[in-house]
Tab-separated table of C-alpha atoms (C1' of nucleotides) in Angstrom:
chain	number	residue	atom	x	y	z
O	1	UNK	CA	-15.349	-14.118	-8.340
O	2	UNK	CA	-12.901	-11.376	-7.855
O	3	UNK	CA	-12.198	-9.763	-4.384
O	4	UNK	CA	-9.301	-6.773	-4.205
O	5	UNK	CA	-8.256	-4.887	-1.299
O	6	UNK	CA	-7.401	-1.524	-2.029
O	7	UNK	CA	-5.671	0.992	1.185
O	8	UNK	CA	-7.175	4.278	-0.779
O	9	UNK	CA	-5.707	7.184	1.624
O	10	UNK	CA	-8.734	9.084	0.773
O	11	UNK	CA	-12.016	7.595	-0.712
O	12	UNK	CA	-12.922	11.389	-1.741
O	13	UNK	CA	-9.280	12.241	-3.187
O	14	UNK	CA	-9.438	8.897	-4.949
O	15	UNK	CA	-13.010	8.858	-6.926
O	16	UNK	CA	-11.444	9.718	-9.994
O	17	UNK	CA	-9.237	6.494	-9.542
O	18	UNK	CA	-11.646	4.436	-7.611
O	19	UNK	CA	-14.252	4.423	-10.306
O	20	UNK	CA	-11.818	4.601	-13.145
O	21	UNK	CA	-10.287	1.340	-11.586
O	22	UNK	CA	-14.187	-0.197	-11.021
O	23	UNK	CA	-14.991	-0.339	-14.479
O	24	UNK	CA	-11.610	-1.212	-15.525
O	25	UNK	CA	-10.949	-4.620	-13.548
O	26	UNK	CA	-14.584	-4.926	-12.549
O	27	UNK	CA	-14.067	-6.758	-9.736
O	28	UNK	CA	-17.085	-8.498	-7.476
O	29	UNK	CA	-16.209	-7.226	-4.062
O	30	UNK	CA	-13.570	-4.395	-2.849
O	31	UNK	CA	-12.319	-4.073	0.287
O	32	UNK	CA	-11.191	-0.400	1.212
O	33	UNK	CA	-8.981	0.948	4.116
O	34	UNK	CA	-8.126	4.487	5.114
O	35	UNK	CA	-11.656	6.512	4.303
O	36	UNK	CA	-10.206	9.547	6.059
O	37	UNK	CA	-14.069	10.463	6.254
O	38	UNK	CA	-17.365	11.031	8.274
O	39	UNK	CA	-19.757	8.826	7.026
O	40	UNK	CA	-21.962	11.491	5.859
O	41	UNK	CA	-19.223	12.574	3.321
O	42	UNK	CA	-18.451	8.847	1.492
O	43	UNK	CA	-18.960	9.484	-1.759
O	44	UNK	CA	-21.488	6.974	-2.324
O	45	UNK	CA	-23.476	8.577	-5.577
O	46	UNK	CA	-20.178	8.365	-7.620
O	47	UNK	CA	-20.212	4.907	-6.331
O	48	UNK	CA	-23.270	3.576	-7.153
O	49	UNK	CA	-23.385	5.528	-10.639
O	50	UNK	CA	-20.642	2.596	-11.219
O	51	UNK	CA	-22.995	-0.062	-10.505
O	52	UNK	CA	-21.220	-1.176	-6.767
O	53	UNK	CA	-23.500	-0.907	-3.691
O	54	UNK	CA	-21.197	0.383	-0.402
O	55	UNK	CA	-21.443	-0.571	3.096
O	56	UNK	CA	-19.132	1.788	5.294
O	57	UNK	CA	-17.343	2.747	9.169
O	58	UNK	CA	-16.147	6.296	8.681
O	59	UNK	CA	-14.498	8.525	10.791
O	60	UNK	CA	-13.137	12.068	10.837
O	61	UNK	CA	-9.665	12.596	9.128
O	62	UNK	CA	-8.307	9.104	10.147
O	63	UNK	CA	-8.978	5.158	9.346
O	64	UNK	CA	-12.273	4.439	7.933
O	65	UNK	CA	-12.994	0.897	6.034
O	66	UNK	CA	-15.572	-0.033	3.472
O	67	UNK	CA	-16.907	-3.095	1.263
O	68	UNK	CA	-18.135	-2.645	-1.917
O	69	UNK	CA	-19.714	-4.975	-4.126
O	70	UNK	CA	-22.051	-5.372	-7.341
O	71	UNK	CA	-24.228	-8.020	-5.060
O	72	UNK	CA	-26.266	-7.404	-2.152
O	73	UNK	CA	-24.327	-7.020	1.103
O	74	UNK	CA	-25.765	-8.850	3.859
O	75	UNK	CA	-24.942	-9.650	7.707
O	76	UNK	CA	-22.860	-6.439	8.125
O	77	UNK	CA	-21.016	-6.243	11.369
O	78	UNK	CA	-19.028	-3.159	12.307
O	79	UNK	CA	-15.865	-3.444	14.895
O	80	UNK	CA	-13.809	-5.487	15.771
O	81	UNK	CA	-14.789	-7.590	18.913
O	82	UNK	CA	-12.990	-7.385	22.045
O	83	UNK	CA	-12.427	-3.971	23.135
O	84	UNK	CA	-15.878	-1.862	23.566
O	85	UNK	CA	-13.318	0.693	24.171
O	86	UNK	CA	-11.615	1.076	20.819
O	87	UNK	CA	-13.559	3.746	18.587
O	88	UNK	CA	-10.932	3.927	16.029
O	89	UNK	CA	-12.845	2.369	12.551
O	90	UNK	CA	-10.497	-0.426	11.391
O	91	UNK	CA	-13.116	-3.149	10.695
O	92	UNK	CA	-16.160	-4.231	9.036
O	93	UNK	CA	-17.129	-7.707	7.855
O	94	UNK	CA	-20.081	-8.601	5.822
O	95	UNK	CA	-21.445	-11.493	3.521
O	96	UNK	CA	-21.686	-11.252	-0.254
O	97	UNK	CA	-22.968	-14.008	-2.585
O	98	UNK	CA	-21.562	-16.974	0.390
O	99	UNK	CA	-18.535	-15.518	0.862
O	100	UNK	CA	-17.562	-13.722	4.388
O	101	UNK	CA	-15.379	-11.106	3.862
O	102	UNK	CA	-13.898	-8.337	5.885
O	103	UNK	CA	-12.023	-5.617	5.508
O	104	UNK	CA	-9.418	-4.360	7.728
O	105	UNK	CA	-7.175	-1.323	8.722
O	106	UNK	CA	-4.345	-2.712	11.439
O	107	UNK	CA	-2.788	-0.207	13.493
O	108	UNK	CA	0.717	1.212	11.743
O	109	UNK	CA	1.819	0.727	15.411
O	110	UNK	CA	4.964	3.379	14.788
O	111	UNK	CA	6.511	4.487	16.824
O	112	UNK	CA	8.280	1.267	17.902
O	113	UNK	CA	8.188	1.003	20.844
O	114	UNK	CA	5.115	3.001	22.296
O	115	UNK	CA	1.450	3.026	22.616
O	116	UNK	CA	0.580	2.823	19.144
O	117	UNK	CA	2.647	-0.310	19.334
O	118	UNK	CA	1.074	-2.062	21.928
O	119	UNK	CA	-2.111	-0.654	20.432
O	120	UNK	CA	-1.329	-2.675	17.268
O	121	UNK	CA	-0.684	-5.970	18.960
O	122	UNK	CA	-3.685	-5.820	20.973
O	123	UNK	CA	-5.538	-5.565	17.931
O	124	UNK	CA	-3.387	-8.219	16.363
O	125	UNK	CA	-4.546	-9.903	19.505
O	126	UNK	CA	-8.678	-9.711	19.210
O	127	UNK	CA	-7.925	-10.383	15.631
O	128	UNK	CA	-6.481	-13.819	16.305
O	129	UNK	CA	-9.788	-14.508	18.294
O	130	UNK	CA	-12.065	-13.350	16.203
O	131	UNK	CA	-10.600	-15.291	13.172
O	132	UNK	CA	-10.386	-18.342	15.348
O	133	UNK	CA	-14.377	-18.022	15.486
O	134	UNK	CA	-14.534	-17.311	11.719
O	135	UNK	CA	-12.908	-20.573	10.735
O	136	UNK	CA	-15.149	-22.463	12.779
O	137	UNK	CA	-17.989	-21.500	10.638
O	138	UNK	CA	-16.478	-24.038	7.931
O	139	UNK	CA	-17.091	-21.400	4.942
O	140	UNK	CA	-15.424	-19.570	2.147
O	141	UNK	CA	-13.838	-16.516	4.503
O	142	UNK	CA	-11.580	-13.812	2.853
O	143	UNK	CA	-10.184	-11.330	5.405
O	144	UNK	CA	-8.240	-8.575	3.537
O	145	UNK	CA	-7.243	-5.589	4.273
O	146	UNK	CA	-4.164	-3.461	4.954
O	147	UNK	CA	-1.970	-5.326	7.467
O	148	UNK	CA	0.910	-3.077	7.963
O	149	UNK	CA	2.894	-5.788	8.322
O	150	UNK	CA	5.388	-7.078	6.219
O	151	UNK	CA	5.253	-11.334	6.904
O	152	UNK	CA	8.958	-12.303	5.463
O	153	UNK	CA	12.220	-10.641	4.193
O	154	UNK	CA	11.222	-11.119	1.132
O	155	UNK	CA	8.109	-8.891	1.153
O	156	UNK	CA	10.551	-6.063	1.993
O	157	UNK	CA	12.800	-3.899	-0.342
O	158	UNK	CA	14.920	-3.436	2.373
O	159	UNK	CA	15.057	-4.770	5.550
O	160	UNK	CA	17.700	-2.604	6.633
O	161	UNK	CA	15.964	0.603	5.715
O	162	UNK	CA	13.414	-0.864	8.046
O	163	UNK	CA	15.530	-1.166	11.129
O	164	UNK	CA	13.043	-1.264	13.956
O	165	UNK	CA	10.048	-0.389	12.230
O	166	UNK	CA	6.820	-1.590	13.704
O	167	UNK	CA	5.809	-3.243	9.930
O	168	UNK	CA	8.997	-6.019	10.822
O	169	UNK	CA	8.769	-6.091	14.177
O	170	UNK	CA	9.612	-9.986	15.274
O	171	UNK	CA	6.311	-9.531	17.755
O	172	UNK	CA	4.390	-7.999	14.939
O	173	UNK	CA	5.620	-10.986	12.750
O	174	UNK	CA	4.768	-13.735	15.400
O	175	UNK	CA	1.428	-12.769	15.719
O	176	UNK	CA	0.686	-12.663	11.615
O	177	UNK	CA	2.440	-16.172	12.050
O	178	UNK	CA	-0.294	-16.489	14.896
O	179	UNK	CA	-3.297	-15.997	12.787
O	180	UNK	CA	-2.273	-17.958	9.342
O	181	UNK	CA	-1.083	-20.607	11.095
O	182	UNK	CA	-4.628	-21.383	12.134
O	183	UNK	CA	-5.154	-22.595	9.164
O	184	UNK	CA	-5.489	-19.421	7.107
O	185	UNK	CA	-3.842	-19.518	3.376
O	186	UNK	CA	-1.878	-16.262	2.457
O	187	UNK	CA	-3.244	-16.620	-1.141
O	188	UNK	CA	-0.598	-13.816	-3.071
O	189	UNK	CA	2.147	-16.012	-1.647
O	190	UNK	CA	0.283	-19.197	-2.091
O	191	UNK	CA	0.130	-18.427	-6.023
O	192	UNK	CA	3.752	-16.515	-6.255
O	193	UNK	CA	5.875	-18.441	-3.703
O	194	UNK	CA	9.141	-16.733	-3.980
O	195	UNK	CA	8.152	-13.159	-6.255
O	196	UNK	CA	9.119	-10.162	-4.334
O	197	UNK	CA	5.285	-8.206	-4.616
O	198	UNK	CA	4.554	-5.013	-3.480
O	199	UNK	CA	1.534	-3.324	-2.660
O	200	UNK	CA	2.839	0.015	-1.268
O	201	UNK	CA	5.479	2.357	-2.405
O	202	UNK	CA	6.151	5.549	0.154
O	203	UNK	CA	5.343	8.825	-1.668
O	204	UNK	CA	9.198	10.073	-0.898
O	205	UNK	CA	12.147	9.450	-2.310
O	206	UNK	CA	10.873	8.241	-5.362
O	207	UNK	CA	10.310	4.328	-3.915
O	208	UNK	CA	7.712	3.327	-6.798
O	209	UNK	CA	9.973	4.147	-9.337
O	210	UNK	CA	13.021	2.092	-7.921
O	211	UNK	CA	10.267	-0.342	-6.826
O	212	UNK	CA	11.388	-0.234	-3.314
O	213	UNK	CA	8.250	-1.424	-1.631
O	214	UNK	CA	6.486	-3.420	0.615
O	215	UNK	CA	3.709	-6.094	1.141
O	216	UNK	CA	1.554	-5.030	3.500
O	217	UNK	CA	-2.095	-5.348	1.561
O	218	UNK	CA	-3.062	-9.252	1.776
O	219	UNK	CA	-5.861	-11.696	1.532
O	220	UNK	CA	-6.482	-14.634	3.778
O	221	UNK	CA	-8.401	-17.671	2.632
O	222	UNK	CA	-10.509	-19.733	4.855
O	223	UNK	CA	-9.422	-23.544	3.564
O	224	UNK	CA	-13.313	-23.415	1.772
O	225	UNK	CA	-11.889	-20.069	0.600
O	226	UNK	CA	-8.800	-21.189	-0.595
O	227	UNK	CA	-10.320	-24.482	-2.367
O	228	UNK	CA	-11.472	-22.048	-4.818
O	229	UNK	CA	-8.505	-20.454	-5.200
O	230	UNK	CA	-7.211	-19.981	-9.123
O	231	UNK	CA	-5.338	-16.784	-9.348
O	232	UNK	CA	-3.947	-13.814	-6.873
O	233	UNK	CA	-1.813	-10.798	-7.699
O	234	UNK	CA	-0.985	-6.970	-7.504
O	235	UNK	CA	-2.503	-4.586	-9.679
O	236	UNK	CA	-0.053	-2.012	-10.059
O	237	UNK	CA	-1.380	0.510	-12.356
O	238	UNK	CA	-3.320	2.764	-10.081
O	239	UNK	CA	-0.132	3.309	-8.220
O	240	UNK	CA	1.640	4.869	-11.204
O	241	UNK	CA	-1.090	7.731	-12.323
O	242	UNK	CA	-1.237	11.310	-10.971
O	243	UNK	CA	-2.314	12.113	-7.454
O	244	UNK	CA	-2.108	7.761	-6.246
O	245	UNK	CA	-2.490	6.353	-3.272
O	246	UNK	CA	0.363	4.985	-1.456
O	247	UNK	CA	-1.154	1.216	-1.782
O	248	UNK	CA	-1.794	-0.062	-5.345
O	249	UNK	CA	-4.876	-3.300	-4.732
O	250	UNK	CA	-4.219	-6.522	-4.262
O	251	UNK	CA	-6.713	-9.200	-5.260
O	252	UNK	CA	-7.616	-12.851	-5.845
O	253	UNK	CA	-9.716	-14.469	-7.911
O	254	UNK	CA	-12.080	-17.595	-6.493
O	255	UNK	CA	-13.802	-20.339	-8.484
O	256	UNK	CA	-17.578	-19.794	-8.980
Y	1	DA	C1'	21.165	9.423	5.709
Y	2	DT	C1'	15.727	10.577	11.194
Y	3	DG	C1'	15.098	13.350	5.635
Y	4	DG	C1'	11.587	13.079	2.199
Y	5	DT	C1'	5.690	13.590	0.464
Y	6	DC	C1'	1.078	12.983	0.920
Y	7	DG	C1'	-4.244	13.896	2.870
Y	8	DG	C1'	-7.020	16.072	6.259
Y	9	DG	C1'	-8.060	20.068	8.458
Y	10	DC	C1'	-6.653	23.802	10.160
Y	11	DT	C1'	-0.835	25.301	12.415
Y	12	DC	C1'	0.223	20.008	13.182
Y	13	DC	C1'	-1.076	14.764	13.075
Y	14	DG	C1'	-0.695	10.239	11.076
Y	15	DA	C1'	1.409	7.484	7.701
DNA sequence: ATGGTCGGGCTCCGA
């Protein structure tokens, strides 16, 4: 079973890519970030003409996550819990064949400092406590997404480039830390312990062909999740075509 | 070296 996550920057300005990519690596379930759409324009005939069923949280111009998946998707929850305030669409989680999965769009939380900042660590917060709750179910979880945070050194190009960027931010760091060490199982890392990875490349300056990039994109295995686990990596083709997104997907690959 | 390039939606925001 394969699962990607895939930060799009457009589902509509991607469908060429999107499906192209669908029928390429066929995966079982994709987790999408970064919509940039109402709901009532996801493109979900071009979609389904590949064979994927969608569920969706749009929103106008900004955020916007989705699951797809050849299998029926049950149990859909939209939101994050813990602040019946928040109407920004970073998070949807949803069973397909056993396996919880979500899909989630953290807060970029730049600038550093600022309210976007403590924005993102409140989020980082009700994340933490929602996981907590999601472990305690004692089942194969996957929560992947775009994390816009960079865990280690050595999921940065440059850490000097980065200078008080919200993506290294020690507090941004602790509370990854926070969540994994729950008991969650960073699977890219668990297969490649020391490769330097990327999953995004800024548009400017030419950073995907110097491969001066980040890891941002990941996938956390429940320990049922990560029994499974055989294989994780980067796909980096889409990110080299015409017209990419900024993210390339990232994916793993689960037993059964 | 605080620029550069995207996408969305409409003269600038978010990344």
């Amino acid at each position: 079973m394969k699962i990607a996550t895939w930060n799009v920057n457009s589902v509509r300005a991607r469908v060429p890519h999107l499906v192209a990519w669908l029928g390429r690596f066929a995966p079982d379930v994709v987790l999408l970030q970064e919509l940039k759409c109402m709901d009532a324009d996801f493109p979900m005939m071009e979609i389904e003409a590949t064979g994927y069923r969608a569920s969706f949280q749009g929103q106008k111009s900004y955020n916007g996550v989705a699951i797809l998946a050849r299998e029926a998707i049950e149990d859909v929850v939209i939101g994050l819990p813990g602040d019946p305030e928040d109407a920004q669409a970073r998070y949807i989680e949803a069973t397909v064949s056993g396996v919880r999965v979500a899909s989630i769009y953290l807060p970029n939380g730049n600038p550093n400092p600022g309210p976007k900042f403590d924005y993102k660590l409140g989020f980082l917060a009700r994340l933490e406590a929602h996981a907590r709750g999601l472990l305690a179910l004692e089942r194969p979880v996957v929560l992947g997404g775009d994390y816009n945070i960079c865990p280690t050194e050595t999921d940065v190009w440059d850490e000097k480039a980065m200078a008080g960027d919200a993506l290294i931010d020690p507090l941004s760091r602790a509370a990854w830390r926070r969540i994994v060490n729950q008991g969650w199982t960073d699977a890219l890392r668990q297969i490649h312990p020391q490769l330097r990875l990327y999953s995004y490349w800024d548009y400017f300056r030419d950073r995907f062909t110097h491969d001066h990039g980040l890891r941002i994109d990941h996938l956390l295995l429940s320990p049922q999740a990560a029994d499974r686990l055989m294989d994780a990596n980067v796909d980096r083709s889409p990110r080299g075509l015409e017209k990419p997104s900024d993210h390339t997907p990232a994916w793993v690959e689960l037993r059964g």
